């Protein structure tokens, strides 16, 4: 293992995706390790937004609905579908991930009215679990939520999970890549297990879309949701997406009966009749500027190609783990991410009892921006189009320096509101 900067620079010079880096806005020497939380801003998006505001809003005004606004949820959804292994007319860009999860959880439970069990896991994003708990409450508390345990705080015990999915199970809902450790599920295997007993599956793709090849159609996945502001570079609070398998669309119902999901919104009839197909999962008027901001990045991601991005992503996480072994393991850090490439997404977590304060010192004085997840995880989000091998090298070197020079002692352990 070579631990010098020159080696990282050599890897960058051999990187076939290296040229994409300059297509994003950069600010000085800041090393950005949070592409898994808020992806960088593509330069083309700046121009696109200028046009959306000045021309479309400013001059086209209401006519904008005929010039690419009204069909934006479907058009952008079809582009996202290209990253999810999904054919057309099955993905919509709308609402937030939380809202879409709510809609699709209730849609799924209504398709299995006799069944009372929902299966998830203890490593799922807590908000996802809150949404499920809220759905259970809304339905009168008749369902139970069973959570598969972790073996090691990183991975889920797949045998225990398979055992929990039984004939009473209405829905299995999991994050494809787990937010803290980066653990990656075998989507085909879990989906097949659920279908074996007649259960439905809802995947949250927030941490896998754009970096891990996904095959929703060929896995036969029923439902999926995910976020556009992480590896999809759609901007802060960007609308999210949802997927409903084509042959379920006309049986499934959104619990939010808004006019955009009505079969003839501009007939202004007094009774709700759901639109045919995926459109029934829309609710109301989309936040158009935020929605349009997603599109330019998608064109770039599709051009770069999921397979090439996955290849670089594995290389980046592998390199980060190699450097962890060489430089961080001896400084009190432990690895919070699976070592097997087929078991992880595109971020690597390193853990340290002083993780929170170390993270602060990186941000405040070492010009590195990772993020921190309780109780002790420093997450390094490695976005294939924007992260270089030299970025990884500098980050690990500074993580080491923060401990060697005890820089973290300058910061309080009390948490800021957003970590
Ligand atoms: C980021 C993320 C979300 C975000 O949900 P919002 O509704 O956008 O706040 C949801 N689920 C998972 C697994 C995530 O990683």
PDB file of C-alpha atoms and ligand atoms in Angstrom, residues 36-37 95-101 123-128 131 174-179 204-208 225-230 237-240 373 379, ligand 1:
ATOM      1  CA  UNK A  36     -23.802  11.872   0.112  1.00  0.00           C
ATOM      2  CA  UNK A  37     -25.669  14.568   2.035  1.00  0.00           C
ATOM      3  CA  UNK A  95     -42.764  15.905  -2.987  1.00  0.00           C
ATOM      4  CA  UNK A  96     -40.097  14.886  -0.450  1.00  0.00           C
ATOM      5  CA  UNK A  97     -38.723  11.424   0.247  1.00  0.00           C
ATOM      6  CA  UNK A  98     -40.586  11.387   3.567  1.00  0.00           C
ATOM      7  CA  UNK A  99     -43.890  12.301   1.907  1.00  0.00           C
ATOM      8  CA  UNK A 100     -43.406   9.758  -0.869  1.00  0.00           C
ATOM      9  CA  UNK A 101     -42.585   7.072   1.668  1.00  0.00           C
ATOM     10  CA  UNK A 123     -30.054   0.633  10.724  1.00  0.00           C
ATOM     11  CA  UNK A 124     -32.758   2.330   8.684  1.00  0.00           C
ATOM     12  CA  UNK A 125     -32.884   6.113   8.531  1.00  0.00           C
ATOM     13  CA  UNK A 126     -34.906   7.054  11.633  1.00  0.00           C
ATOM     14  CA  UNK A 127     -37.225   9.345   9.670  1.00  0.00           C
ATOM     15  CA  UNK A 128     -38.251   6.344   7.577  1.00  0.00           C
ATOM     16  CA  UNK A 131     -43.105   7.610   8.845  1.00  0.00           C
ATOM     17  CA  UNK A 174     -35.548  -0.896   3.785  1.00  0.00           C
ATOM     18  CA  UNK A 175     -32.885   1.570   2.745  1.00  0.00           C
ATOM     19  CA  UNK A 176     -30.929   0.003  -0.108  1.00  0.00           C
ATOM     20  CA  UNK A 177     -27.750   1.593   1.290  1.00  0.00           C
ATOM     21  CA  UNK A 178     -27.786   2.264   5.025  1.00  0.00           C
ATOM     22  CA  UNK A 179     -27.129   5.916   5.907  1.00  0.00           C
ATOM     23  CA  UNK A 204     -35.493   3.766  -0.147  1.00  0.00           C
ATOM     24  CA  UNK A 205     -32.765   4.513  -2.694  1.00  0.00           C
ATOM     25  CA  UNK A 206     -31.589   7.824  -1.213  1.00  0.00           C
ATOM     26  CA  UNK A 207     -28.020   6.640  -0.632  1.00  0.00           C
ATOM     27  CA  UNK A 208     -27.660   4.341  -3.626  1.00  0.00           C
ATOM     28  CA  UNK A 225     -38.576   6.281  -3.160  1.00  0.00           C
ATOM     29  CA  UNK A 226     -35.430   8.374  -2.977  1.00  0.00           C
ATOM     30  CA  UNK A 227     -33.840  11.710  -2.645  1.00  0.00           C
ATOM     31  CA  UNK A 228     -32.478  14.044  -5.362  1.00  0.00           C
ATOM     32  CA  UNK A 229     -30.168  16.281  -3.339  1.00  0.00           C
ATOM     33  CA  UNK A 230     -27.503  13.671  -2.486  1.00  0.00           C
ATOM     34  CA  UNK A 237     -34.430  20.332  -0.569  1.00  0.00           C
ATOM     35  CA  UNK A 238     -34.865  19.174  -4.172  1.00  0.00           C
ATOM     36  CA  UNK A 239     -38.103  17.287  -4.842  1.00  0.00           C
ATOM     37  CA  UNK A 240     -37.726  13.527  -4.429  1.00  0.00           C
ATOM     38  CA  UNK A 373     -23.560  10.924  12.624  1.00  0.00           C
ATOM     39  CA  UNK A 379     -18.859   9.933   7.212  1.00  0.00           C
TER      40      UNK A 379
HETATM   41  C1  LIG B   1     -31.719  11.626   2.951  1.00  0.00           C
HETATM   42  C2  LIG B   1     -32.713  10.580   3.264  1.00  0.00           C
HETATM   43  C3  LIG B   1     -34.068  10.900   3.401  1.00  0.00           C
HETATM   44  C4  LIG B   1     -34.491  12.339   3.289  1.00  0.00           C
HETATM   45  O1  LIG B   1     -35.822  12.545   3.481  1.00  0.00           O
HETATM   46  P1  LIG B   1     -36.397  14.033   3.332  1.00  0.00           P
HETATM   47  O2  LIG B   1     -37.850  13.838   3.222  1.00  0.00           O
HETATM   48  O3  LIG B   1     -35.772  14.636   2.119  1.00  0.00           O
HETATM   49  O4  LIG B   1     -35.998  14.809   4.540  1.00  0.00           O
HETATM   50  C5  LIG B   1     -34.949   9.875   3.642  1.00  0.00           C
HETATM   51  N1  LIG B   1     -34.532   8.586   3.758  1.00  0.00           N
HETATM   52  C6  LIG B   1     -33.230   8.254   3.644  1.00  0.00           C
HETATM   53  C7  LIG B   1     -32.803   6.844   3.768  1.00  0.00           C
HETATM   54  C8  LIG B   1     -32.289   9.246   3.407  1.00  0.00           C
HETATM   55  O5  LIG B   1     -30.997   8.934   3.320  1.00  0.00           O
END
